Coordinates of C-alpha atoms and ligand atoms in Angstrom, one line a residue:
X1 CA 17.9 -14.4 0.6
X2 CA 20.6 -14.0 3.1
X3 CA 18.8 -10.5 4.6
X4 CA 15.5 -10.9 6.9
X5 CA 12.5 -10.9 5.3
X6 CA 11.0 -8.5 8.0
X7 CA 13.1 -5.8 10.3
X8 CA 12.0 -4.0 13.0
X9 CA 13.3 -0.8 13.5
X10 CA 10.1 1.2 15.7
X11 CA 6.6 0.1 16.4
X12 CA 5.3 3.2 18.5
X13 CA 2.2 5.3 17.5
X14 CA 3.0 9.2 18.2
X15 CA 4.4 8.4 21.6
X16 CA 8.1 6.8 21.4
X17 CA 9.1 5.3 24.7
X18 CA 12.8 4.4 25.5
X19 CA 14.4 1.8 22.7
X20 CA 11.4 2.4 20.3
X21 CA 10.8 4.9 18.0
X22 CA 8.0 5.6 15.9
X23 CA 6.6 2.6 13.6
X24 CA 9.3 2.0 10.5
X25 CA 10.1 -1.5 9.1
X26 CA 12.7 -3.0 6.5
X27 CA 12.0 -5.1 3.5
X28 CA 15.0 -7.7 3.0
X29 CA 17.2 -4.3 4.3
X30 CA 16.1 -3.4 0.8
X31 CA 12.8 -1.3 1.3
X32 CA 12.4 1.4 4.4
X33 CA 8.4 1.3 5.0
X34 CA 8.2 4.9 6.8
X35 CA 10.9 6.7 8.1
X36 CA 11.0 7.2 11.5
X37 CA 13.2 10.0 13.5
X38 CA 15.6 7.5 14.1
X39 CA 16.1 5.2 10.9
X40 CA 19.4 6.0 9.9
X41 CA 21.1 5.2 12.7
X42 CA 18.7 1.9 13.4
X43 CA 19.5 0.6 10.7
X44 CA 23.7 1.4 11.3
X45 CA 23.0 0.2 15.0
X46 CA 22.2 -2.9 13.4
X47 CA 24.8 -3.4 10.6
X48 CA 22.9 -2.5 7.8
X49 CA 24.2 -0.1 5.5
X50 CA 21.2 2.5 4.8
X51 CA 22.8 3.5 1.2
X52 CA 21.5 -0.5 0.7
X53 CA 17.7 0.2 1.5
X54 CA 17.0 2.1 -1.8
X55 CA 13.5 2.5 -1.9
X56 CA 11.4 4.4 0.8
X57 CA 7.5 3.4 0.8
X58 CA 5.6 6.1 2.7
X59 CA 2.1 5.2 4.0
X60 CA 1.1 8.7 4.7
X61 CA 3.1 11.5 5.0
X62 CA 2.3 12.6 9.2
X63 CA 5.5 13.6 10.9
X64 CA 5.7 10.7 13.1
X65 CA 6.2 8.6 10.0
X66 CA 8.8 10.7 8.0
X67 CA 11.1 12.6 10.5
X68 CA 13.9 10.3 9.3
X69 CA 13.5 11.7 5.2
X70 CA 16.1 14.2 6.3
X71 CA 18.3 12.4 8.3
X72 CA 18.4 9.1 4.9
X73 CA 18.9 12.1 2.5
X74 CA 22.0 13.5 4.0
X75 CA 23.6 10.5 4.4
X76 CA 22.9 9.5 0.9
X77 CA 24.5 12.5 -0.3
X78 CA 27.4 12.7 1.9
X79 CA 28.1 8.9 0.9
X80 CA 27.5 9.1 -2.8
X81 CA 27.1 12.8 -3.5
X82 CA 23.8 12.2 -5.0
X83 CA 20.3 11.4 -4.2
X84 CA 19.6 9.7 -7.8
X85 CA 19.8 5.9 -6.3
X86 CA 16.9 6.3 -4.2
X87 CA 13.7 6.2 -5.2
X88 CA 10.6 7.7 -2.4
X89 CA 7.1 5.6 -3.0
X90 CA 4.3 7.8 -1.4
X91 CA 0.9 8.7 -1.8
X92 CA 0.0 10.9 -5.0
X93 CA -1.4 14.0 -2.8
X94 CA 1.6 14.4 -0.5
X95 CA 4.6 12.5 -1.5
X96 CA 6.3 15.2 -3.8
X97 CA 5.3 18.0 -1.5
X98 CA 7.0 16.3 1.9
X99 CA 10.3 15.2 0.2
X100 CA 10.6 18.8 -1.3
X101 CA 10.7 20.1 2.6
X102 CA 12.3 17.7 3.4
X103 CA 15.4 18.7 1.3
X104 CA 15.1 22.2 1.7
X105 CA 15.3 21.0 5.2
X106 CA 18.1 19.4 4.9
X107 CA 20.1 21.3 1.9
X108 CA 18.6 25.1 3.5
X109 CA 22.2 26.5 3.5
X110 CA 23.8 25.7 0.5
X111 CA 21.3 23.7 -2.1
X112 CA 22.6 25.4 -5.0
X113 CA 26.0 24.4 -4.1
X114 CA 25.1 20.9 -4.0
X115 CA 25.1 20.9 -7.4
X116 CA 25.5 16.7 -7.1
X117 CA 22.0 16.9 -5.6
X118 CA 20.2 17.8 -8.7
X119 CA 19.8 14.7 -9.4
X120 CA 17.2 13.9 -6.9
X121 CA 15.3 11.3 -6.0
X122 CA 12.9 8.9 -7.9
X123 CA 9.6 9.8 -6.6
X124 CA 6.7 7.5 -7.1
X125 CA 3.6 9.1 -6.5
X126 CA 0.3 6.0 -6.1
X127 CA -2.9 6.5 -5.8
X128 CA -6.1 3.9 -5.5
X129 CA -5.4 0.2 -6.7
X130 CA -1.7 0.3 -8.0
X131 CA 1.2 -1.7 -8.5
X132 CA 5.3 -0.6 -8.7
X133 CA 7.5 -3.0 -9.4
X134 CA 11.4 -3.3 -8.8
X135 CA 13.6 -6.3 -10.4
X136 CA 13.4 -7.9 -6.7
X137 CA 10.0 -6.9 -5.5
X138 CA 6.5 -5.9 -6.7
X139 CA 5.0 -3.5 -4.4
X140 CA 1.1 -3.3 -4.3
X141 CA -0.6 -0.4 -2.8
X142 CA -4.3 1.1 -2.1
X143 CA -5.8 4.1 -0.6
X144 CA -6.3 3.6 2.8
X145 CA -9.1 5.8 5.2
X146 CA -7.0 7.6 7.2
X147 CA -7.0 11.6 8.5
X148 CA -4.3 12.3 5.7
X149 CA -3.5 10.3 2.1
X150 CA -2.0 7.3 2.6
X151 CA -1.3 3.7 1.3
X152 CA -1.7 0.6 2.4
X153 CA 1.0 -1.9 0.7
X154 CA 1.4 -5.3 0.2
X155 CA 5.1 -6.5 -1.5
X156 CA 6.0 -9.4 -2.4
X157 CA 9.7 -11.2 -2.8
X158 CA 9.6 -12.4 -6.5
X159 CA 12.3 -14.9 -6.3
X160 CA 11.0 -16.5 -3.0
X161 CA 7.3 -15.8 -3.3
X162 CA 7.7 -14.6 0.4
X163 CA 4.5 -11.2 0.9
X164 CA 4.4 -9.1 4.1
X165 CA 1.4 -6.6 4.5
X166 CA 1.4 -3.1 6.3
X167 CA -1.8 -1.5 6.8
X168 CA 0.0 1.9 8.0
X169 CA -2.5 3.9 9.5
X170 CA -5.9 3.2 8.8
X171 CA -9.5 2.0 9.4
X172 CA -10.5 -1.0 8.3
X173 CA -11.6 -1.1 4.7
X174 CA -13.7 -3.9 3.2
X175 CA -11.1 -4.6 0.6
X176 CA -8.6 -5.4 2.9
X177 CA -9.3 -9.1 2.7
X178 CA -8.6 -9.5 -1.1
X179 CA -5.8 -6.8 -0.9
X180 CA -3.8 -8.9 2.0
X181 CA -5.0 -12.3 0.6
X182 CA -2.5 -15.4 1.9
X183 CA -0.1 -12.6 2.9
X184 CA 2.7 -14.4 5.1
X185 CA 3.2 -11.5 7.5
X186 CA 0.8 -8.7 8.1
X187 CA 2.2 -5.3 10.6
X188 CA -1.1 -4.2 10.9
X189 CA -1.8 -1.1 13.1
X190 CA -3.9 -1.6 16.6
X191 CA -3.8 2.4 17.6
X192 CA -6.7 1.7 19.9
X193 CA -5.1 -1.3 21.8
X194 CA -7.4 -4.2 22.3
X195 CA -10.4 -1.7 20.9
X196 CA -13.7 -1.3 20.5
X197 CA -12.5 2.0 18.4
X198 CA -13.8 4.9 20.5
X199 CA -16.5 7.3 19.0
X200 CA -13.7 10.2 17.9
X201 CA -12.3 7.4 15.6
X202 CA -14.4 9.2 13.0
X203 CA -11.6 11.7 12.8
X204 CA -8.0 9.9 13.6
X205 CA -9.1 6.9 11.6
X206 CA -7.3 4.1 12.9
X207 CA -8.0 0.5 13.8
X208 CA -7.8 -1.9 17.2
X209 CA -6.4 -5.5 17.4
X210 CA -10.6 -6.4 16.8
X211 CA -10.0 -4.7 12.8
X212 CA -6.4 -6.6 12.8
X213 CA -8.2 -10.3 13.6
X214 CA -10.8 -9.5 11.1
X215 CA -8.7 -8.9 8.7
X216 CA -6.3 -12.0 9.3
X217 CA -9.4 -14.3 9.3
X218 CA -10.9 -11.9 6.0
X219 CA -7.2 -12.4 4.3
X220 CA -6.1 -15.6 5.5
X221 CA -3.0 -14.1 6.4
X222 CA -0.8 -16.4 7.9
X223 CA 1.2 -14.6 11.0
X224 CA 0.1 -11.4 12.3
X225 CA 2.7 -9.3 14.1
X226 CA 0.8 -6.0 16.5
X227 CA 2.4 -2.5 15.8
X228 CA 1.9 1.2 16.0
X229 CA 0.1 2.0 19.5
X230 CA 1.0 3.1 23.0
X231 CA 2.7 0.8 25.3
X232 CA 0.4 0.8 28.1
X233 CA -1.9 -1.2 25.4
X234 CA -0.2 -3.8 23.6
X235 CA -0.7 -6.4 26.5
X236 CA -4.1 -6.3 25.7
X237 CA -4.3 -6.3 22.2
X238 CA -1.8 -9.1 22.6
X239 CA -4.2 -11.0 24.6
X240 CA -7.5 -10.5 22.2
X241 CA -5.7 -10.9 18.9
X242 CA -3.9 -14.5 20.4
X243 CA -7.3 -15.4 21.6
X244 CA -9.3 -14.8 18.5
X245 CA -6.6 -16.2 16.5
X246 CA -5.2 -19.9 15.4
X247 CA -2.2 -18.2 13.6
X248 CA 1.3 -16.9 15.2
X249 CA 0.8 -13.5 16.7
X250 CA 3.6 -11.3 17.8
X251 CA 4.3 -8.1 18.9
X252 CA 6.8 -5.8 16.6
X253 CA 9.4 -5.7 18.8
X254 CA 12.2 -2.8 17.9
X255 CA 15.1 -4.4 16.4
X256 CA 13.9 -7.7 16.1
X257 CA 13.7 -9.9 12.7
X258 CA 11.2 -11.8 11.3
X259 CA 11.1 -14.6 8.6
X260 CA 8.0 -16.8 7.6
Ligands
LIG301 ZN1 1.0 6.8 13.0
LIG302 ZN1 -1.0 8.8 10.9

């Protein structure tokens, strides 16, 4: 595959900081995971034309993770006067809801004069142990135990055999283990830096880099790259997931690729 297995574009939780947005990720430039606010013009910034990246996988549907919907759906239809080439992947609760705002976000002014843009997008609406397949990909998902729906997904390349793993946002499920087995990346979430996961976790429902090296040692996943919380933590979490760890570890840093 001449595209990168794994892109970068953002690996901030809800605070952004200067060069990185929110968390977002490509899929051989062919799958957006998340859509941050600044997606669109990530991916131009880096030569990569978004019309390319036709499927959208949402882990959950909280702002900081779909801002950029709007932005993508403009651009699709002001390149190709229709939306039908893209198809949205999302959890079953929220998906339809949140790309239905988004285009009357988007398409407010003058939706029944895009008459182009009733053909819409493919939605894909998962929920519990599921599997969506493309001709070049097949795209596992679960539930994961966040404060909203969401997924968890684990895709695989089919021609190269190649499987990255996002966790999204989420606490640390049992299954995780079988669900990310022998994956050769996993972006797993460390919200809580280096951890232990603080007593409100109960309600936000995320996970520290203590849930990420569990789940690498539970999976046998073979290179972990750190995403999704505040700067002032990732050194940290850095420090105890390279510790507790014989595999690669790395931090998701914006605009950078990763093979396996
Ligand atoms: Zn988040
Ligand atoms: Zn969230």
């Amino acid at each position: 595959m001449s595209q990168p297995f794994v892109r970068i574009l953002g690996s901030a939780d809800w605070h952004p900081t200067k060069n990185n947005d929110h968390s977002c990720y490509t899929v051989c430039d062919r799958i957006l995971i998340d859509a941050c606010p600044s997606a669109m013009m990530a991916l131009l910034n880096q030569d990569v034309d978004p019309i390319q990246v036709s499927t959208i996988c949402f882990t959950h549907m909280h702002a900081d993770h779909y801002m950029g919907l709007p932005a993508l759906l403009l651009h699709w239809r002001v390149r190709t006067n229709s939306l039908g080439g893209l198809t949205i992947v999302g959890p079953k609760a929220t998906v339809r809801a949140s790309v239905e705002r988004a285009l009357n976000y988007v398409f407010h002014d003058s939706r029944d004069m895009h008459a182009e843009i009733a053909e819409l997008p493919k939605i894909v609406e998962l929920e519990g142990d599921s599997v969506y397949e493309t001709e070049e990909f097949r795209i596992a998902a679960m539930d994961s135990d966040h404060a909203v729906p969401g997924l968890c997904y684990h895709i695989t390349h089919k021609e190269s055999g190649k499987s990255v793993g996002f966790t999204g946002d989420t606490r640390y499920i049992p299954s995780f283990g079988q669900f990310f087995k022998d994956a050769d990346l996993l972006l797993h979430e460390c919200s809580f830096g280096a951890g232990p996961l603080p007593e409100g976790n109960i309600v936000c429902r995320h996970a520290s880099a203590q849930e990420a090296v569990q789940v690498c040692n539970e999976a046998g996943v073979k290179k972990l790259l750190l995403t999704h919380t505040f700067e002032p933590n990732r050194e940290s979490a850095m420090a105890y997931a390279k510790e507790h760890l014989s595999i690669p570890v790395e931090w998701a840093v914006p605009y950078k690729t990763f093979e396996v």
